[in-house]
Amino acid sequence: MSPLNNSSEESSGDSYFHEASIISAFAFLVVLAVLIIFTNGSVIYFVIKKQYLKTPTNIILASLAASDVLAGALAIPLIIACNFKYSVCLAMDLTSRFIAYSTVLHLLIGTLDRYVMIVHAMKYRCWVTKKRARRALAFIWVFSASITLIQLSWINILSPNNPSPSTLTKDLIYGLVCFAVIVVLSLALMAFALCRIFVVLRRQILKIRKQKRSVERSCRTREKRIQWKAVVIFATMLLAFMICWFVYFLDGIRNDLQIDFPQKPLWAEIVLLFLRFTSALVNPLLYTYIKKDFKRAMNLPFLRFDQDDRIQSSGCAQNNITAGSCL
């Protein structure tokens, strides 16, 4: 994305409004960055400090939170700096790409975790372990960094804003391949997994309603309701990613193709800029205010569990403790 200072041609009469708009946008970006760092940092803190949060699913969410922290700690400051010093624009673009690739891959592994838990429930504890989750997350970080930094092999670091025709061709191939393989393919896999999960959950809930024992039916209904909430969280995060990042990728491909489009007005550039990093704030808010274990960790008065609800939940957990044993 081009710096905001170059987003549109302003007449001398509108220069004051243009400058004031940019300064206001930067101020709100700083606020957004602080909120992103605080919310995601809180998620990481809770997962580290609370033993009951150290599940494979929450480890994945903590890793996603660490990736989102980079949006507030690196990407947004670099975007602001890019408007004053062009030499940091390359670092800004590389950071944004890394965050985008890391985010979509984290969402993919989180969705697959839910898929195995619900569709292959009896094998979940065998297939999904903390050790395997950490290995998968390490791969995501290394892969995202490698696939981002590989651009430096053909970009002229000394003059990144004046690419040669061969550099533009390589950028175009790189952008199309990464968008198709990493983004579109991951989103397609997640969409398939989520559709399959919703079908299986609905079938299981209908089967539970036919059970005669009221206690068992109540416990299993509660369990499925929790699983349903978790799936809705990942589906919402997937939707947020698509809304927030798709324009960024499409703009990059359009620039590589050198297609001339009407210059976007300043307000549109600002909206799209905020939209790109909204997912980094939406993600932690979703699972901290919806997932029961995070609500318990936060221990806020308006999120606190009812004591009877906790007792019933623990009783249901004891009834299901033998499920998913490895043989």
Tab-separated table of C-alpha atoms in Angstrom:
chain	number	residue	atom	x	y	z
A	1	MET	CA	0.000	0.000	0.000
A	2	SER	CA	1.271	3.490	-0.816
A	3	PRO	CA	1.874	5.955	2.007
A	4	LEU	CA	-1.090	8.085	2.976
A	5	ASN	CA	0.767	11.244	2.026
A	6	ASN	CA	0.637	10.104	-1.603
A	7	SER	CA	-2.860	8.636	-1.560
A	8	SER	CA	-4.458	11.485	-3.469
A	9	GLU	CA	-3.717	14.801	-5.092
A	10	GLU	CA	-4.945	17.670	-2.943
A	11	SER	CA	-5.466	21.282	-3.986
A	12	SER	CA	-3.795	23.979	-1.915
A	13	GLY	CA	-7.162	24.872	-0.411
A	14	ASP	CA	-7.616	21.335	0.912
A	15	SER	CA	-4.044	20.842	2.122
A	16	TYR	CA	-4.903	21.717	5.722
A	17	PHE	CA	-7.774	19.213	5.788
A	18	HIS	CA	-5.536	16.590	4.153
A	19	GLU	CA	-2.778	17.062	6.724
A	20	ALA	CA	-5.227	17.113	9.637
A	21	SER	CA	-6.840	13.891	8.397
A	22	ILE	CA	-3.473	12.130	8.204
A	23	ILE	CA	-2.461	13.290	11.692
A	24	SER	CA	-5.820	12.117	13.090
A	25	ALA	CA	-5.420	8.759	11.327
A	26	PHE	CA	-1.948	8.320	12.829
A	27	ALA	CA	-3.279	9.149	16.298
A	28	PHE	CA	-6.031	6.545	15.990
A	29	LEU	CA	-3.497	4.042	14.617
A	30	VAL	CA	-1.407	4.520	17.752
A	31	VAL	CA	-4.487	3.856	19.900
A	32	LEU	CA	-5.274	0.764	17.814
A	33	ALA	CA	-1.688	-0.455	18.209
A	34	VAL	CA	-1.855	-0.077	22.001
A	35	LEU	CA	-5.167	-1.971	22.152
A	36	ILE	CA	-3.776	-4.756	19.942
A	37	ILE	CA	-0.677	-5.153	22.112
A	38	PHE	CA	-2.676	-5.069	25.360
A	39	THR	CA	-5.418	-7.528	24.352
A	40	ASN	CA	-3.105	-10.031	22.692
A	41	GLY	CA	-0.490	-9.636	25.411
A	42	SER	CA	-3.183	-10.480	27.970
A	43	VAL	CA	-4.017	-13.686	26.094
A	44	ILE	CA	-0.356	-14.731	26.084
A	45	TYR	CA	-0.036	-13.875	29.790
A	46	PHE	CA	-3.096	-15.921	30.779
A	47	VAL	CA	-1.982	-18.981	28.792
A	48	ILE	CA	1.472	-18.827	30.406
A	49	LYS	CA	0.211	-18.253	33.955
A	50	LYS	CA	-2.947	-20.406	34.089
A	51	GLN	CA	-2.267	-24.132	34.016
A	52	TYR	CA	-5.805	-25.041	32.922
A	53	LEU	CA	-5.373	-22.852	29.823
A	54	LYS	CA	-2.385	-24.837	28.559
A	55	THR	CA	-4.352	-26.961	26.107
A	56	PRO	CA	-3.375	-27.518	22.454
A	57	THR	CA	-6.203	-25.211	21.347
A	58	ASN	CA	-5.178	-22.377	23.659
A	59	ILE	CA	-1.496	-22.802	22.765
A	60	ILE	CA	-2.520	-22.218	19.146
A	61	LEU	CA	-4.511	-19.131	20.185
A	62	ALA	CA	-1.555	-17.813	22.209
A	63	SER	CA	0.721	-18.235	19.194
A	64	LEU	CA	-1.826	-16.392	17.042
A	65	ALA	CA	-1.891	-13.660	19.691
A	66	ALA	CA	1.916	-13.399	19.481
A	67	SER	CA	1.591	-12.959	15.721
A	68	ASP	CA	-1.086	-10.303	16.218
A	69	VAL	CA	1.136	-8.458	18.709
A	70	LEU	CA	3.518	-7.822	15.810
A	71	ALA	CA	0.748	-5.874	14.079
A	72	GLY	CA	0.671	-3.382	16.934
A	73	ALA	CA	4.359	-3.444	17.843
A	74	LEU	CA	5.901	-3.453	14.334
A	75	ALA	CA	3.490	-3.140	11.399
A	76	ILE	CA	1.569	-0.050	12.523
A	77	PRO	CA	4.692	1.904	13.640
A	78	LEU	CA	6.357	1.046	10.313
A	79	ILE	CA	3.288	2.250	8.384
A	80	ILE	CA	3.461	5.589	10.194
A	81	ALA	CA	7.228	5.813	9.632
A	82	CYS	CA	6.812	4.949	5.940
A	83	ASN	CA	4.908	8.193	5.432
A	84	PHE	CA	7.979	10.153	6.536
A	85	LYS	CA	10.840	7.928	5.368
A	86	TYR	CA	10.522	5.799	2.238
A	87	SER	CA	13.481	3.606	3.211
A	88	VAL	CA	11.314	1.772	5.774
A	89	CYS	CA	8.448	1.062	3.355
A	90	LEU	CA	9.995	-2.255	2.288
A	91	ALA	CA	10.210	-3.379	5.928
A	92	MET	CA	6.596	-2.273	6.389
A	93	ASP	CA	5.401	-4.363	3.444
A	94	LEU	CA	7.421	-7.423	4.507
A	95	THR	CA	6.043	-7.195	8.053
A	96	SER	CA	2.463	-6.919	6.803
A	97	ARG	CA	2.911	-9.937	4.526
A	98	PHE	CA	4.416	-12.005	7.329
A	99	ILE	CA	1.504	-11.174	9.644
A	100	ALA	CA	-1.027	-12.031	6.924
A	101	TYR	CA	0.560	-15.412	6.134
A	102	SER	CA	1.041	-16.219	9.812
A	103	THR	CA	-2.560	-15.294	10.648
A	104	VAL	CA	-4.191	-17.408	7.948
A	105	LEU	CA	-1.988	-20.419	8.786
A	106	HIS	CA	-2.768	-20.079	12.500
A	107	LEU	CA	-6.474	-19.972	11.675
A	108	LEU	CA	-6.037	-23.068	9.498
A	109	ILE	CA	-4.361	-25.121	12.223
A	110	GLY	CA	-6.899	-23.879	14.782
A	111	THR	CA	-9.777	-24.919	12.531
A	112	LEU	CA	-8.198	-28.333	11.931
A	113	ASP	CA	-7.862	-28.717	15.708
A	114	ARG	CA	-11.621	-28.144	16.057
A	115	TYR	CA	-12.261	-30.488	13.127
A	116	VAL	CA	-10.399	-33.383	14.745
A	117	MET	CA	-11.981	-32.714	18.155
A	118	ILE	CA	-15.534	-32.846	16.801
A	119	VAL	CA	-15.408	-35.120	13.760
A	120	HIS	CA	-12.855	-37.586	15.194
A	121	ALA	CA	-13.528	-37.054	18.902
A	122	MET	CA	-12.370	-40.507	20.046
A	123	LYS	CA	-8.934	-39.975	18.473
A	124	TYR	CA	-8.438	-36.337	19.451
A	125	ARG	CA	-6.216	-36.937	22.479
A	126	CYS	CA	-4.059	-39.334	20.471
A	127	TRP	CA	-3.689	-37.172	17.411
A	128	VAL	CA	-3.562	-33.685	18.964
A	129	THR	CA	-0.974	-33.205	21.713
A	130	LYS	CA	0.811	-30.163	23.098
A	131	LYS	CA	4.093	-31.363	21.607
A	132	ARG	CA	2.621	-31.736	18.124
A	133	ALA	CA	0.863	-28.389	18.427
A	134	ARG	CA	4.144	-26.658	19.327
A	135	ARG	CA	5.920	-28.321	16.394
A	136	ALA	CA	3.182	-27.239	13.991
A	137	LEU	CA	3.317	-23.687	15.338
A	138	ALA	CA	7.111	-23.578	15.037
A	139	PHE	CA	6.733	-24.640	11.401
A	140	ILE	CA	4.175	-21.865	10.806
A	141	TRP	CA	6.515	-19.197	12.187
A	142	VAL	CA	9.545	-20.437	10.240
A	143	PHE	CA	7.558	-20.968	7.032
A	144	SER	CA	5.856	-17.548	7.228
A	145	ALA	CA	9.188	-15.814	7.811
A	146	SER	CA	10.930	-17.760	5.038
A	147	ILE	CA	8.204	-17.245	2.436
A	148	THR	CA	8.198	-13.513	3.265
A	149	LEU	CA	11.960	-12.943	3.277
A	150	ILE	CA	12.481	-14.886	0.040
A	151	GLN	CA	11.457	-11.684	-1.772
A	152	LEU	CA	14.772	-10.142	-0.742
A	153	SER	CA	16.544	-12.493	-3.171
A	154	TRP	CA	15.292	-10.441	-6.150
A	155	ILE	CA	14.320	-7.051	-4.684
A	156	ASN	CA	16.892	-4.276	-4.941
A	157	ILE	CA	17.112	-3.257	-1.297
A	158	LEU	CA	18.915	-0.005	-2.166
A	159	SER	CA	16.119	1.078	-4.517
A	160	PRO	CA	12.958	-0.921	-3.723
A	161	ASN	CA	10.613	1.791	-5.041
A	162	ASN	CA	12.059	1.631	-8.574
A	163	PRO	CA	11.775	-2.051	-9.515
A	164	SER	CA	13.072	-3.365	-12.833
A	165	PRO	CA	10.746	-5.206	-15.268
A	166	SER	CA	12.211	-8.563	-14.181
A	167	THR	CA	11.599	-7.675	-10.529
A	168	LEU	CA	7.985	-6.776	-11.307
A	169	THR	CA	7.530	-10.118	-13.078
A	170	LYS	CA	8.968	-12.029	-10.121
A	171	ASP	CA	6.816	-10.008	-7.718
A	172	LEU	CA	3.725	-10.831	-9.758
A	173	ILE	CA	4.464	-14.570	-9.847
A	174	TYR	CA	5.287	-14.523	-6.132
A	175	GLY	CA	2.107	-12.615	-5.255
A	176	LEU	CA	-0.166	-14.852	-7.322
A	177	VAL	CA	1.375	-18.110	-6.054
A	178	CYS	CA	1.315	-17.044	-2.391
A	179	PHE	CA	-2.230	-15.728	-2.662
A	180	ALA	CA	-3.461	-18.927	-4.337
A	181	VAL	CA	-1.505	-21.500	-2.309
A	182	ILE	CA	-1.303	-19.921	1.143
A	183	VAL	CA	-4.392	-17.723	1.349
A	184	VAL	CA	-7.048	-19.116	-1.009
A	185	LEU	CA	-6.188	-22.793	-0.430
A	186	SER	CA	-6.109	-22.305	3.356
A	187	LEU	CA	-9.444	-20.490	3.290
A	188	ALA	CA	-10.953	-23.237	1.117
A	189	LEU	CA	-9.741	-25.939	3.524
A	190	MET	CA	-11.129	-23.995	6.482
A	191	ALA	CA	-14.469	-23.463	4.770
A	192	PHE	CA	-14.742	-27.185	4.033
A	193	ALA	CA	-13.731	-28.137	7.592
A	194	LEU	CA	-16.189	-25.680	9.156
A	195	CYS	CA	-19.058	-26.868	6.956
A	196	ARG	CA	-18.267	-30.465	7.885
A	197	ILE	CA	-18.076	-29.524	11.579
A	198	PHE	CA	-21.459	-27.770	11.511
A	199	VAL	CA	-23.058	-30.810	9.847
A	200	VAL	CA	-21.564	-33.246	12.378
A	201	LEU	CA	-22.455	-31.044	15.365
A	202	ARG	CA	-26.037	-30.675	14.196
A	203	ARG	CA	-26.329	-34.440	13.743
A	204	GLN	CA	-24.868	-35.062	17.213
A	205	ILE	CA	-27.203	-32.548	18.862
A	206	LEU	CA	-30.251	-34.145	17.230
A	207	LYS	CA	-29.075	-37.551	18.457
A	208	ILE	CA	-28.583	-36.212	22.003
A	209	ARG	CA	-32.129	-34.848	22.106
A	210	LYS	CA	-33.456	-38.361	21.566
A	211	GLN	CA	-31.728	-39.702	24.683
A	212	LYS	CA	-33.983	-40.612	27.605
A	213	ARG	CA	-31.629	-39.961	30.543
A	214	SER	CA	-32.067	-36.286	31.388
A	215	VAL	CA	-28.734	-35.873	33.277
A	216	GLU	CA	-26.646	-37.343	30.473
A	217	ARG	CA	-28.624	-35.409	27.906
A	218	SER	CA	-28.050	-32.157	29.808
A	219	CYS	CA	-24.300	-32.774	30.117
A	220	ARG	CA	-23.829	-33.711	26.491
A	221	THR	CA	-25.936	-30.782	25.320
A	222	ARG	CA	-23.742	-28.446	27.377
A	223	GLU	CA	-20.618	-30.010	25.872
A	224	LYS	CA	-21.899	-29.609	22.313
A	225	ARG	CA	-22.936	-26.022	23.028
A	226	ILE	CA	-19.358	-25.239	24.109
A	227	GLN	CA	-17.976	-26.904	20.986
A	228	TRP	CA	-20.442	-24.972	18.861
A	229	LYS	CA	-19.254	-21.678	20.384
A	230	ALA	CA	-15.617	-22.566	19.658
A	231	VAL	CA	-16.439	-23.321	16.029
A	232	VAL	CA	-18.365	-20.049	15.697
A	233	ILE	CA	-15.303	-18.218	17.045
A	234	PHE	CA	-13.023	-19.660	14.360
A	235	ALA	CA	-15.636	-19.069	11.656
A	236	THR	CA	-15.912	-15.419	12.728
A	237	MET	CA	-12.121	-15.056	12.801
A	238	LEU	CA	-11.977	-16.521	9.290
A	239	LEU	CA	-14.581	-14.018	8.095
A	240	ALA	CA	-12.699	-11.168	9.788
A	241	PHE	CA	-9.482	-12.183	8.023
A	242	MET	CA	-11.200	-12.226	4.630
A	243	ILE	CA	-12.766	-8.803	5.178
A	244	CYS	CA	-9.607	-7.243	6.619
A	245	TRP	CA	-6.885	-8.641	4.357
A	246	PHE	CA	-8.352	-9.488	0.940
A	247	VAL	CA	-8.137	-5.895	-0.336
A	248	TYR	CA	-4.469	-5.775	0.733
A	249	PHE	CA	-3.587	-8.850	-1.337
A	250	LEU	CA	-5.648	-7.759	-4.337
A	251	ASP	CA	-4.060	-4.291	-4.267
A	252	GLY	CA	-0.619	-5.893	-4.245
A	253	ILE	CA	-1.449	-8.052	-7.269
A	254	ARG	CA	-2.964	-5.037	-9.056
A	255	ASN	CA	0.215	-3.026	-8.456
A	256	ASP	CA	2.386	-5.876	-9.766
A	257	LEU	CA	0.192	-6.073	-12.877
A	258	GLN	CA	0.563	-2.287	-13.217
A	259	ILE	CA	-3.164	-1.906	-13.797
A	260	ASP	CA	-4.253	1.721	-13.681
A	261	PHE	CA	-7.209	2.290	-11.389
A	262	PRO	CA	-8.659	5.607	-10.255
A	263	GLN	CA	-6.735	6.894	-7.252
A	264	LYS	CA	-8.519	6.014	-4.019
A	265	PRO	CA	-9.547	9.030	-1.944
A	266	LEU	CA	-7.779	9.601	1.341
A	267	TRP	CA	-10.736	8.484	3.452
A	268	ALA	CA	-10.840	5.145	1.593
A	269	GLU	CA	-7.111	4.584	2.188
A	270	ILE	CA	-7.579	5.291	5.894
A	271	VAL	CA	-10.585	2.965	6.204
A	272	LEU	CA	-8.767	0.134	4.404
A	273	LEU	CA	-5.688	0.677	6.554
A	274	PHE	CA	-7.669	0.391	9.782
A	275	LEU	CA	-9.599	-2.552	8.382
A	276	ARG	CA	-6.390	-4.460	7.673
A	277	PHE	CA	-5.384	-4.520	11.331
A	278	THR	CA	-8.849	-4.831	12.844
A	279	SER	CA	-8.559	-8.635	12.824
A	280	ALA	CA	-5.573	-8.395	15.194
A	281	LEU	CA	-7.919	-6.771	17.727
A	282	VAL	CA	-11.032	-8.807	16.906
A	283	ASN	CA	-9.310	-12.194	17.342
A	284	PRO	CA	-8.398	-11.896	21.059
A	285	LEU	CA	-11.695	-10.196	21.898
A	286	LEU	CA	-13.594	-13.109	20.359
A	287	TYR	CA	-12.028	-15.919	22.329
A	288	THR	CA	-11.512	-14.026	25.593
A	289	TYR	CA	-15.153	-12.967	25.822
A	290	ILE	CA	-16.707	-16.173	24.452
A	291	LYS	CA	-14.468	-19.102	25.481
A	292	LYS	CA	-15.330	-20.192	29.019
A	293	ASP	CA	-11.760	-20.941	30.110
A	294	PHE	CA	-10.554	-17.459	29.122
A	295	LYS	CA	-13.568	-15.847	30.796
A	296	ARG	CA	-12.672	-17.753	33.943
A	297	ALA	CA	-9.038	-16.594	33.700
A	298	MET	CA	-10.061	-12.955	33.301
A	299	ASN	CA	-12.373	-13.261	36.333
A	300	LEU	CA	-14.311	-10.115	35.482
A	301	PRO	CA	-17.579	-9.557	37.401
A	302	PHE	CA	-19.731	-9.420	34.245
A	303	LEU	CA	-18.041	-12.563	32.869
A	304	ARG	CA	-17.927	-14.610	36.068
A	305	PHE	CA	-19.484	-18.058	36.081
A	306	ASP	CA	-22.351	-18.949	38.276
A	307	GLN	CA	-21.194	-21.415	40.936
A	308	ASP	CA	-23.844	-23.968	39.995
A	309	ASP	CA	-22.740	-23.736	36.373
A	310	ARG	CA	-19.178	-24.560	37.383
A	311	ILE	CA	-20.273	-27.556	39.446
A	312	GLN	CA	-22.448	-28.896	36.657
A	313	SER	CA	-19.652	-28.371	34.131
A	314	SER	CA	-17.158	-30.282	36.284
A	315	GLY	CA	-19.677	-33.072	36.758
A	316	CYS	CA	-20.170	-33.356	33.024
A	317	ALA	CA	-16.425	-33.403	32.540
A	318	GLN	CA	-16.068	-36.295	34.976
A	319	ASN	CA	-18.766	-38.234	33.136
A	320	ASN	CA	-16.867	-37.797	29.868
A	321	ILE	CA	-13.326	-38.235	31.218
A	322	THR	CA	-12.885	-41.634	29.638
A	323	ALA	CA	-13.761	-40.412	26.155
A	324	GLY	CA	-10.964	-40.263	23.630
A	325	SER	CA	-8.564	-42.703	25.319
A	326	CYS	CA	-5.643	-43.863	23.182
A	327	LEU	CA	-5.488	-47.536	22.343
